[in-house]
Tab-separated table of C-alpha atoms in Angstrom:
chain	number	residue	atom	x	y	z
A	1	UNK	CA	-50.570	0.150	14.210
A	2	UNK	CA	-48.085	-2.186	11.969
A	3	UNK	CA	-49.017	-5.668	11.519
A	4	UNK	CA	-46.187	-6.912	12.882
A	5	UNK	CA	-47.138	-6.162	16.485
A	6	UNK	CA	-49.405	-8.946	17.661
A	7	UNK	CA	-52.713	-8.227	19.813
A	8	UNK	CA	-51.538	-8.178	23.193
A	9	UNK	CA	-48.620	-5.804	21.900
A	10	UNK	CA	-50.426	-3.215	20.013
A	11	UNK	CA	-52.670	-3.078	23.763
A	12	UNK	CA	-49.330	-2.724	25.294
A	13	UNK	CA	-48.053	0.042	23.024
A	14	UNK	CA	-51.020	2.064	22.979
A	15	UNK	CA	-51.615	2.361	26.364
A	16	UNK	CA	-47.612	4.194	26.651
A	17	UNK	CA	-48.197	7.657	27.236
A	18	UNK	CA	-45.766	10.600	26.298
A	19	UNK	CA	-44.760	10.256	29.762
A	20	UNK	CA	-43.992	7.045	29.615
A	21	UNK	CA	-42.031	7.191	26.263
A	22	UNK	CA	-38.099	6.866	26.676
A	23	UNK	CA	-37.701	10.450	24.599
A	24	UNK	CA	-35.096	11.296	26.835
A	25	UNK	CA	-32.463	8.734	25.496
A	26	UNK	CA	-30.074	9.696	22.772
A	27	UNK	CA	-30.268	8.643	19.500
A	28	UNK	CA	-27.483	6.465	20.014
A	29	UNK	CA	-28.763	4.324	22.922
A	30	UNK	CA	-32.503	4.172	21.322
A	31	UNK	CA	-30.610	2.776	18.035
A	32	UNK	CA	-29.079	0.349	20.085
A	33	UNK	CA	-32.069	-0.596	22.031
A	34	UNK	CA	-33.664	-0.778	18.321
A	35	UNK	CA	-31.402	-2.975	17.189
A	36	UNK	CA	-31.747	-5.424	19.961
A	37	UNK	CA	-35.543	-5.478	19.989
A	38	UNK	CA	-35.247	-6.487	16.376
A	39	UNK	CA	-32.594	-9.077	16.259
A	40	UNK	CA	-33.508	-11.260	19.434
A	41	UNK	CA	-36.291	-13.433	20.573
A	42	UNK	CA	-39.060	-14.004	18.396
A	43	UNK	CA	-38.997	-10.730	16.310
A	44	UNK	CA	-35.654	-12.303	14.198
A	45	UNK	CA	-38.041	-14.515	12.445
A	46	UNK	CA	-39.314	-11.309	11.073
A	47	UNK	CA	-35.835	-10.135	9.913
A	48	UNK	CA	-35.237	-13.594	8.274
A	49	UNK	CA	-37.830	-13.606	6.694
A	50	UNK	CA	-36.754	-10.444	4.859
A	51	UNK	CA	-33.583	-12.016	4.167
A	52	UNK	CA	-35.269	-15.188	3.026
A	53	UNK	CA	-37.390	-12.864	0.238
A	54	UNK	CA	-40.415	-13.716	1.897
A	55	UNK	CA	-41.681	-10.205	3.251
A	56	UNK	CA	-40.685	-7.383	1.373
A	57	UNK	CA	-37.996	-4.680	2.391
A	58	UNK	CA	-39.689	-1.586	1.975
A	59	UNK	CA	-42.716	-2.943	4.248
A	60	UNK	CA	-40.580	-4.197	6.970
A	61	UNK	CA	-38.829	-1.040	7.085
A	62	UNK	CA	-41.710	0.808	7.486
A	63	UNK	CA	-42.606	-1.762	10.686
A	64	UNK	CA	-39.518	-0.622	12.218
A	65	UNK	CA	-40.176	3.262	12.166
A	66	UNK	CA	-43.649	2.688	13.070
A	67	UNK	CA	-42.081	0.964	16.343
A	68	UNK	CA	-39.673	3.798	16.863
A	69	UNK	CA	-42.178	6.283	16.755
A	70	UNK	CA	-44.740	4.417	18.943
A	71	UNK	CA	-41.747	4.019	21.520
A	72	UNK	CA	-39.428	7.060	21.228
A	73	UNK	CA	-39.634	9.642	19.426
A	74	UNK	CA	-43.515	10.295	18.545
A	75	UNK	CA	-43.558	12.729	15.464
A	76	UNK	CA	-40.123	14.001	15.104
A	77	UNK	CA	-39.671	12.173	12.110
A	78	UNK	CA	-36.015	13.800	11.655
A	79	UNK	CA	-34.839	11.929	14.704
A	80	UNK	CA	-36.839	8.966	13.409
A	81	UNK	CA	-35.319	9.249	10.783
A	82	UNK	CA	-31.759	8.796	12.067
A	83	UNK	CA	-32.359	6.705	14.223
A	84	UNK	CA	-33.750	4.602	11.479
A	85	UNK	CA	-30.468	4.902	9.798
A	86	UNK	CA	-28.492	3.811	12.433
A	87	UNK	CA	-30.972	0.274	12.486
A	88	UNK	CA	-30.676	-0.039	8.946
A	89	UNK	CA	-26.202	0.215	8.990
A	90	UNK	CA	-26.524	-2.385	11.028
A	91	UNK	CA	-28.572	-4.562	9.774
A	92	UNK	CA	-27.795	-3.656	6.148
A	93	UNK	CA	-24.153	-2.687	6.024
A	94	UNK	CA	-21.391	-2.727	8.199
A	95	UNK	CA	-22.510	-0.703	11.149
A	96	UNK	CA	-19.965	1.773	12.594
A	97	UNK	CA	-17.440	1.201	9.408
A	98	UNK	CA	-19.726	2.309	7.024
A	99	UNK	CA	-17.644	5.104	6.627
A	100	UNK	CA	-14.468	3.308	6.288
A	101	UNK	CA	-15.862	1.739	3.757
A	102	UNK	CA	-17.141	4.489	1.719
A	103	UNK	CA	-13.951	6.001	2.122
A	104	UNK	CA	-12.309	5.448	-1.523
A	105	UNK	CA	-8.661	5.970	-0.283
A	106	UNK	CA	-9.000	2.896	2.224
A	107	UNK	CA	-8.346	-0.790	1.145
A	108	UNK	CA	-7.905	-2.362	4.041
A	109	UNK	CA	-10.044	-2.554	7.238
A	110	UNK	CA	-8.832	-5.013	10.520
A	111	UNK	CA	-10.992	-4.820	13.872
A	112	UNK	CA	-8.668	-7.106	17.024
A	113	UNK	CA	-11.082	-6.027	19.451
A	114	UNK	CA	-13.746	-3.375	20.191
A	115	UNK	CA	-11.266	-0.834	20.884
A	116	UNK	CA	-8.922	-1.311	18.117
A	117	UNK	CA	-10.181	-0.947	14.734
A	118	UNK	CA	-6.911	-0.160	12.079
A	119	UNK	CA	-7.305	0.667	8.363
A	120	UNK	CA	-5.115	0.962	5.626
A	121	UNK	CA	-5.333	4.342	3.654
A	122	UNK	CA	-3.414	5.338	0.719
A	123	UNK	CA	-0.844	2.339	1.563
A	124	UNK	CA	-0.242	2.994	4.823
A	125	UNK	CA	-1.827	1.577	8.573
A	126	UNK	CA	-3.127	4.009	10.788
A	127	UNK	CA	-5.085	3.704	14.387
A	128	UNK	CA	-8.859	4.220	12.940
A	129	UNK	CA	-10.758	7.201	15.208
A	130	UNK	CA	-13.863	4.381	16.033
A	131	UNK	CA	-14.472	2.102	18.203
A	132	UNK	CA	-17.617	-0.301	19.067
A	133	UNK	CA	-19.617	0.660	22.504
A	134	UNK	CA	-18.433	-2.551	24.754
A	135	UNK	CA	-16.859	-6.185	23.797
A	136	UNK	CA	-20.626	-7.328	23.525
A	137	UNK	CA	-21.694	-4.621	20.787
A	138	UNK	CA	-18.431	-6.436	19.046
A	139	UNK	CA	-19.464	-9.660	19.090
A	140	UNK	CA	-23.119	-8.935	18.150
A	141	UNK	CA	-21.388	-7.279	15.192
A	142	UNK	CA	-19.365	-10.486	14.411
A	143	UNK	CA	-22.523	-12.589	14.783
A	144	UNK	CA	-24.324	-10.186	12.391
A	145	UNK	CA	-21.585	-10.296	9.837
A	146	UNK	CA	-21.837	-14.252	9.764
A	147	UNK	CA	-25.630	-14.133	9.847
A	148	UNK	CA	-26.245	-11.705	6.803
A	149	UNK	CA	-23.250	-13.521	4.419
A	150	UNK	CA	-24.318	-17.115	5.571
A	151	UNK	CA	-21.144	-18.502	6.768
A	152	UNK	CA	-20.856	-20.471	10.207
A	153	UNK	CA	-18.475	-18.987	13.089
A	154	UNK	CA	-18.443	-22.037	15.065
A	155	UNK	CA	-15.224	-23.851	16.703
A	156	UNK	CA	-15.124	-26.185	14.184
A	157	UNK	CA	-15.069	-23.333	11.500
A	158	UNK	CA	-12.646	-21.520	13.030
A	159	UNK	CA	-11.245	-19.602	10.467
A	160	UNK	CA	-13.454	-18.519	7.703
A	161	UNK	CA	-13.138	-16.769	4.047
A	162	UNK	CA	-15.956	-15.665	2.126
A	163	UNK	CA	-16.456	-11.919	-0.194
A	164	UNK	CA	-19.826	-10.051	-0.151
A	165	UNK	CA	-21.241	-7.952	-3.333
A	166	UNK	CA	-24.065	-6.552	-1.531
A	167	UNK	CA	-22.244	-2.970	-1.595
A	168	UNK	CA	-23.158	-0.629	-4.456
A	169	UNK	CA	-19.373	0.524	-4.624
A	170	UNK	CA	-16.899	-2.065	-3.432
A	171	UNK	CA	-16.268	-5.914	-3.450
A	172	UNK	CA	-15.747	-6.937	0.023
A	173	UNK	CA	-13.295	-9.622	1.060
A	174	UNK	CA	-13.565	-10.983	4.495
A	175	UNK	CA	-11.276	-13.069	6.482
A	176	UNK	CA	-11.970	-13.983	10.435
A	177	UNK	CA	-10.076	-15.753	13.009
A	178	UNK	CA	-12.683	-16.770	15.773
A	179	UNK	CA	-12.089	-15.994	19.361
A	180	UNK	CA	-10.955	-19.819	19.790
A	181	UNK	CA	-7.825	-19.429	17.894
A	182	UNK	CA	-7.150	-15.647	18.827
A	183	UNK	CA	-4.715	-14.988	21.773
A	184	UNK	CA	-6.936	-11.748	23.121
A	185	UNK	CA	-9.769	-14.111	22.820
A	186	UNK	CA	-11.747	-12.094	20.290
A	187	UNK	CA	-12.340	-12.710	16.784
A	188	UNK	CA	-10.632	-11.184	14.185
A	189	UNK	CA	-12.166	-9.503	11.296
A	190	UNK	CA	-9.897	-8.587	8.532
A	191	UNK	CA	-12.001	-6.704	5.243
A	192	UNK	CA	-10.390	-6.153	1.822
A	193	UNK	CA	-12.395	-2.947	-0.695
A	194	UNK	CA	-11.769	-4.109	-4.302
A	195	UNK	CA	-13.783	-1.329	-6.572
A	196	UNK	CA	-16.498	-2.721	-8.596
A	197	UNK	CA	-15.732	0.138	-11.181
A	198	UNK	CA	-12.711	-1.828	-12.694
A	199	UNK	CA	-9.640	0.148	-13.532
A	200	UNK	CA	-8.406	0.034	-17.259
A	201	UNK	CA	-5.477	0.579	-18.718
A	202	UNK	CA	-5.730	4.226	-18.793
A	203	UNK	CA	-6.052	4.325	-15.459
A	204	UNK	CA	-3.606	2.284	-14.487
A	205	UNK	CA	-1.094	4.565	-16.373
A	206	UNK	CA	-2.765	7.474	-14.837
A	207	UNK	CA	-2.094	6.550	-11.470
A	208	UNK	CA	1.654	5.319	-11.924
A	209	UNK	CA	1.099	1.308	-12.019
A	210	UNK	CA	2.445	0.872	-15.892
A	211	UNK	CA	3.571	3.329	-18.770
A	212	UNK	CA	1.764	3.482	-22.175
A	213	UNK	CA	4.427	1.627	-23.421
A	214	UNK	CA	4.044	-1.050	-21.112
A	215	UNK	CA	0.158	-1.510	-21.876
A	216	UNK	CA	1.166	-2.048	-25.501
A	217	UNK	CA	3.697	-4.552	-24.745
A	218	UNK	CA	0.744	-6.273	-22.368
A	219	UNK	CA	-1.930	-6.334	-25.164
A	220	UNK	CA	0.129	-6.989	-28.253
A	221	UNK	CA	1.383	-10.406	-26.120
A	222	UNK	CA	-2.888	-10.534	-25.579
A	223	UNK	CA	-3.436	-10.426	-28.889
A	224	UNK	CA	-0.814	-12.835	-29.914
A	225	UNK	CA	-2.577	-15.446	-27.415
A	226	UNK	CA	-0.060	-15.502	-24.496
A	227	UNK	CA	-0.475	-15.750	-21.209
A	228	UNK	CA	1.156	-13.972	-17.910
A	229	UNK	CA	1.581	-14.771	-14.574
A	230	UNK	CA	1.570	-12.177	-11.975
A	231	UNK	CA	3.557	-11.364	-8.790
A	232	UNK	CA	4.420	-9.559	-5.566
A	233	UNK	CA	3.719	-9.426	-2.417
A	234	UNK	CA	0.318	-9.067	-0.848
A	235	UNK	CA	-1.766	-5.852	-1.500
A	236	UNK	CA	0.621	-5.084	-4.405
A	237	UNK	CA	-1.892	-4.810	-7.036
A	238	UNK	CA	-1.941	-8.309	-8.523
A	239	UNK	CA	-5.529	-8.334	-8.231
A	240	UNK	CA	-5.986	-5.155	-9.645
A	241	UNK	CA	-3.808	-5.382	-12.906
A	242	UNK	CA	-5.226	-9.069	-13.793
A	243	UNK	CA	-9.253	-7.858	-13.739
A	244	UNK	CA	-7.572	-4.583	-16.181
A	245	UNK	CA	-5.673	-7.437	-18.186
A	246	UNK	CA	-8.999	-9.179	-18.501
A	247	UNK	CA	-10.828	-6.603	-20.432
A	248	UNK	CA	-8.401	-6.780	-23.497
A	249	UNK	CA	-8.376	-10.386	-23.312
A	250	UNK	CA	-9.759	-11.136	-27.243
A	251	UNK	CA	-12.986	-11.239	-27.704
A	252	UNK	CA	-13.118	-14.347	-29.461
A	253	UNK	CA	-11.636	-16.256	-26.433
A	254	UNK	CA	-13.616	-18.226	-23.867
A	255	UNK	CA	-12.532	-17.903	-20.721
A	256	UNK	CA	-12.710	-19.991	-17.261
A	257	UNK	CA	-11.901	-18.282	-14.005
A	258	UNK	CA	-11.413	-19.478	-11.021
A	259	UNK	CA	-10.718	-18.302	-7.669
A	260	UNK	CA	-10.823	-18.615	-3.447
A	261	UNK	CA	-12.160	-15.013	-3.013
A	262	UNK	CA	-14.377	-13.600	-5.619
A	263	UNK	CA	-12.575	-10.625	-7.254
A	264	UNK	CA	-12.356	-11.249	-10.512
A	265	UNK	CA	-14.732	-10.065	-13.048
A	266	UNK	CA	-15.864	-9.507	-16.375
A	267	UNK	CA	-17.015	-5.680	-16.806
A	268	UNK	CA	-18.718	-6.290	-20.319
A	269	UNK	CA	-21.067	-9.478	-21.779
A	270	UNK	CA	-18.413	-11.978	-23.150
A	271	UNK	CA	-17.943	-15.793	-22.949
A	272	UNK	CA	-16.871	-15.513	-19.491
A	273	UNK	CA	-17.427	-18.085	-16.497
A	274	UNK	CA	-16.948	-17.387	-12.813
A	275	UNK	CA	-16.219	-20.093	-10.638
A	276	UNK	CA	-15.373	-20.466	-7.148
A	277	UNK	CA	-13.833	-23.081	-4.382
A	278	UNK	CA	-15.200	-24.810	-2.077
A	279	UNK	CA	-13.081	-25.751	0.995
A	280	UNK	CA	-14.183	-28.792	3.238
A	281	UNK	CA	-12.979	-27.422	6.649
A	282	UNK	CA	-14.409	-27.444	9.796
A	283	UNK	CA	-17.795	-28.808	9.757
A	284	UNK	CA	-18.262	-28.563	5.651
A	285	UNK	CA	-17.049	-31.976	4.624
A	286	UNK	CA	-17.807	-30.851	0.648
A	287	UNK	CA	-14.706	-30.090	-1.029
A	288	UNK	CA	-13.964	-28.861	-4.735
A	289	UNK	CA	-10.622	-27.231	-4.740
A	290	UNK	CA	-8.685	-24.864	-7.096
A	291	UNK	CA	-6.483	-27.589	-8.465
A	292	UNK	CA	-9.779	-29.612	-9.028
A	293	UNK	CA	-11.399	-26.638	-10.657
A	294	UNK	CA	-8.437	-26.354	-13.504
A	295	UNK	CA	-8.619	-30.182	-14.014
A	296	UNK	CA	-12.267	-29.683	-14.779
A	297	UNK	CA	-11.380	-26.429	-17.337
A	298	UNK	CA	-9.222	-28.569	-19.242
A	299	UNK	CA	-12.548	-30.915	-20.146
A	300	UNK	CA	-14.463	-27.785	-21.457
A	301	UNK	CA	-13.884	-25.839	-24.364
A	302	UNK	CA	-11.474	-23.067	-22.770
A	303	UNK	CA	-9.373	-20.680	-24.536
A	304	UNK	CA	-8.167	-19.219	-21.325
A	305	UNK	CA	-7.493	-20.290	-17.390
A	306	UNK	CA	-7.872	-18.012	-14.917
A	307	UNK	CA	-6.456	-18.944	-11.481
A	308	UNK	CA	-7.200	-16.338	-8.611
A	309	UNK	CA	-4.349	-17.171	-6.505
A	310	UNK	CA	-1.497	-19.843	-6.582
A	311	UNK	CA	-0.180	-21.074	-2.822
A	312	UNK	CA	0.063	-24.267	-2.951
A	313	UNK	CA	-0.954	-27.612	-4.715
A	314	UNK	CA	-3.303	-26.056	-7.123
A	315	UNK	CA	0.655	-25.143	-8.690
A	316	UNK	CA	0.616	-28.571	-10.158
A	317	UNK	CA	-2.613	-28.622	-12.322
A	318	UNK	CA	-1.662	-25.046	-13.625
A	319	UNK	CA	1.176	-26.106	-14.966
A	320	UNK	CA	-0.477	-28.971	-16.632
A	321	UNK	CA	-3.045	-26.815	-17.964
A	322	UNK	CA	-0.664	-24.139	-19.480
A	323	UNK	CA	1.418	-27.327	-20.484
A	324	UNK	CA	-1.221	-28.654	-22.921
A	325	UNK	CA	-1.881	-25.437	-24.487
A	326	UNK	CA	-4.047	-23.525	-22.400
A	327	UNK	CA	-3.676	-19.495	-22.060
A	328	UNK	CA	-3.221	-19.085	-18.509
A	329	UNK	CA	-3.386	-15.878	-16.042
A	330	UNK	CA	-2.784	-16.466	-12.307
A	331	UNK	CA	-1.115	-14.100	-9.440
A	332	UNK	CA	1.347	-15.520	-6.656
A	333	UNK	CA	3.088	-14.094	-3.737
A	334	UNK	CA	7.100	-13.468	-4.867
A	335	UNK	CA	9.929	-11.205	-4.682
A	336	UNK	CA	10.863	-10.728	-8.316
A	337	UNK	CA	10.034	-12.302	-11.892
A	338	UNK	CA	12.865	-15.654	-11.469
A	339	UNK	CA	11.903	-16.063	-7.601
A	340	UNK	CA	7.776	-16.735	-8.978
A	341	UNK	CA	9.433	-19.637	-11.187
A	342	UNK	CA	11.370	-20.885	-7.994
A	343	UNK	CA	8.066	-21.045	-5.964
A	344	UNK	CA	5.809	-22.570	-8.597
A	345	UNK	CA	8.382	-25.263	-8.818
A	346	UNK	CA	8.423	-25.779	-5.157
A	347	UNK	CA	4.423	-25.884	-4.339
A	348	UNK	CA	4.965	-28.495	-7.583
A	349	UNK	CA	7.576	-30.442	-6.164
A	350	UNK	CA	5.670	-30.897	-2.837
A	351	UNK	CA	3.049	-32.678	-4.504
A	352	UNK	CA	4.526	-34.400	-7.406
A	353	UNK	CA	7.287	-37.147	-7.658
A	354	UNK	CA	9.013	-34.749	-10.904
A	355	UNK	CA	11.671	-33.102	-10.954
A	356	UNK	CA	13.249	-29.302	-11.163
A	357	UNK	CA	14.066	-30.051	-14.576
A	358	UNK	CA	10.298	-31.834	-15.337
A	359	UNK	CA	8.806	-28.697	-13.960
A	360	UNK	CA	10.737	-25.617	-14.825
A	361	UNK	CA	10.401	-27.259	-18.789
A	362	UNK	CA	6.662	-27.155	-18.145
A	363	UNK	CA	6.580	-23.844	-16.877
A	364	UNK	CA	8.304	-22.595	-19.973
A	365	UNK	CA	4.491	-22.709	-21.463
A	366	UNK	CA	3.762	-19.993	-18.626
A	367	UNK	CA	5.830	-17.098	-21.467
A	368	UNK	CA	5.432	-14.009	-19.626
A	369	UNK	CA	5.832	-13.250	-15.757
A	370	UNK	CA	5.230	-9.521	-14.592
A	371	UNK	CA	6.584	-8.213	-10.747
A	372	UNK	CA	4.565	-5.725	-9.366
A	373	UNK	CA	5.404	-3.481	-5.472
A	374	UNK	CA	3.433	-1.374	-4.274
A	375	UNK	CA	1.356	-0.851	-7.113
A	376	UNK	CA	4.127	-0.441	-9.706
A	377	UNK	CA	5.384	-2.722	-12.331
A	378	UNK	CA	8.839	-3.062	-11.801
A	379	UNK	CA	9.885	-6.172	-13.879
A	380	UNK	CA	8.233	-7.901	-16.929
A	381	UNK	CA	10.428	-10.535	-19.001
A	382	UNK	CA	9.773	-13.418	-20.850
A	383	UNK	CA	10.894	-16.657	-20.034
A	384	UNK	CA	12.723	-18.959	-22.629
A	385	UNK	CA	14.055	-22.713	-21.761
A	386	UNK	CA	17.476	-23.323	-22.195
A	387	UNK	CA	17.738	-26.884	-23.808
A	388	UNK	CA	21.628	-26.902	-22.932
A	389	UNK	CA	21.691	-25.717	-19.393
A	390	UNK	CA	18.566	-27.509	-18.805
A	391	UNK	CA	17.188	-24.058	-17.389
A	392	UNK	CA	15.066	-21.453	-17.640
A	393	UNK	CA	16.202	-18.065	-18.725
A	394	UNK	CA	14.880	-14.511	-18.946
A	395	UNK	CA	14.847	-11.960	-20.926
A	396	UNK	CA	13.428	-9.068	-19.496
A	397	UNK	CA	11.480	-6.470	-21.614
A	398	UNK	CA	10.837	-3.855	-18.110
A	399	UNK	CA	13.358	-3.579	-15.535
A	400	UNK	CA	13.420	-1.066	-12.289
A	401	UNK	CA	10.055	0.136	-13.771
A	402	UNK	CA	11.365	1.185	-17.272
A	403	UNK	CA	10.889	-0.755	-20.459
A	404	UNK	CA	14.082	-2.439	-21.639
A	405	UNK	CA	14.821	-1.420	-25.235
């Protein structure tokens, strides 16, 4: 009998008989009867401690089949077996979406409710064929998501961000709405695959995003110690173009990145630091923003800024950074190359007492501006300030997805 059973409860299960075993369930109700002895009472101190790195994996794991032998299925280890699995997706991974997640043509996963559960495949939404058991097997889901990444659910953190590695395959992004802000009354999961096998260049031209031609534009500009800031709208490819761009980012370059969700990567050993937010909300009254995280770049010895995502005040220390020499990369949410200029001027504006012209001659230090939709560049130019007009204008070097010549 395992160890984990105490006295009185290796009496109690030795004295079931065959009869009394429940080897008449399916395998679907004894998982789910498994999963419930195991993650209530007093037998989640054993799972913690797991989690914790204070009992080993392998050994706890071998606890749990031991108790769904002794229980259900007596030596049919195949069904064991399964049923094992079925414990361990829970516990481990993502339960019923396992497979959604393993699918390589999905990106996007949303759950509303227990009945509705929509992915995004190939670019576009469909109804996914799963659904949880009940509204309570959903929200012991939610609370099992929270418990294994560490992050607090509670009305006062009502809306939470955070991105889990633990998958061999994919970087998961996760944003929820709680129940308290959701008009069904049920919290909102919303999960985002980025591949942990980055794509390069080739690949990229490959599937259709850029031409070889534009590559070499890309990395001669590298090379020549420019920066670029990418846009378009969301689930574009922004993300997926700036961790290519940052593998022929010169060697001899340090570089600082920085970023909300953690997606952004170095595939190979180079002077290369990862750095995330930290947003006082809710009940976390810590707070170390993206705009704070530049200013602090600028006191190290940095070659290059990184900045995940600009939406808002972070705008202004970007600009200051690129300003004073800095190579910067960052991604924003625009319609074309000139409308990204327009909206880093505006989230600028809103916190600063300068003006258009103050801000649009600082963002001439931010050279090169690519548009990306729907996983295509469409428009690269350069932008050049325009000491008479008091502008910025741009002189495009890829237009409607061909290279200008």
């Amino acid at each position: 009998m395992s160890k984990f059973f105490s006295q009185a409860e290796e009496q109690k299960q030795s004295e079931i008989t065959n009869q009394e075993k429940e080897y008449a369930l399916p395998e679907k109700e004894i998982t789910d009867k498994v999963i419930g002895y195991f993650t209530s009472g007093n037998n989640v101190a054993r799972l913690n401690m797991v989690e914790r790195g204070n009992l080993d994996k392998e050994k706890f794991a071998e606890e749990v089949k031991a108790y769904i032998r002794n229980r259900y299925t007596s030596d049919d280890d195949e069904s064991t077996a399964r049923i094992y699995k079925g414990f361990s997706s829970f516990i481990w991974g993502y339960y019923i979406l396992d497979p959604l997640i393993d699918d390589p043509d999905i990106s996007d996963i949303v759950i509303y409710d227990a009945d509705r559960v929509y992915v995004k495949k190939l670019g576009i939404r469909y109804k996914a064929d799963i659904v949880f058991k009940d509204e309570s097997d959903y929200e012991r889901f939610v609370e099992r998501c929270s418990l294994r990444n560490h992050v607090s659910l509670s009305m006062n953190n009502s809306v939470q961000k955070w991105t889990d590695w633990s998958n061999d395959k994919y970087i998961l992004r996760f944003t929820a709405v709680t129940k308290l802000l959701a008009s069904n009354r049920t919290t909102t999961i919303q999960m985002r695959k980025h591949p942990k096998q980055k794509k390069d260049f080739d690949t990229l031209i490959a599937e259709g995003m850029l031409t070889d031609e534009m590559a070499e534009i890309i990395k001669q500009k590298q090379a020549a110690g420019e920066g670029f800031l990418i846009c378009g709208k969301n689930a574009g490819g922004k993300t997926t173009l700036i961790n290519s761009m940052i593998e022929t980012i010169p060697e001899q370059y340090s570089i600082f990145c920085v970023q909300e969700a953690e997606e952004l990567f170095s595939a190979k050993e180079r002077n290369f630091g990862g750095y995330h937010i930290i947003d006082g909300r809710g009940e976390n009254k810590i707070n170390y923003s993206l705009g704070d995280m530049v200013t602090a770049a600028q006191t190290m010895d940095i070659d290059v800024i990184i900045l995940g995502e600009i939406k808002g005040a972070e705008a202004r220390q970007f600009l200051s950074a690129a300003h004073t020499g800095a190579i910067c990369y960052a991604s924003t949410h625009a319609e074309s190359v000139e409308d990204a200029y327009i909206r880093l001027c505006d989230y600028t504006r809103r916190v600063s007492d300068m003006t258009n012209e103050e801000i649009l001659y600082m963002l001439k230090s931010l050279k090169n501006v690519i548009f990306i939709r729907k996983y295509r560049l469409i428009e690269m130019a350069e932008c050049i300030w325009n000491p008479d007009k008091k502008c910025l204008d741009f002189k495009y070097l890829c237009k409607d997805g061909k290279v200008v010549h």
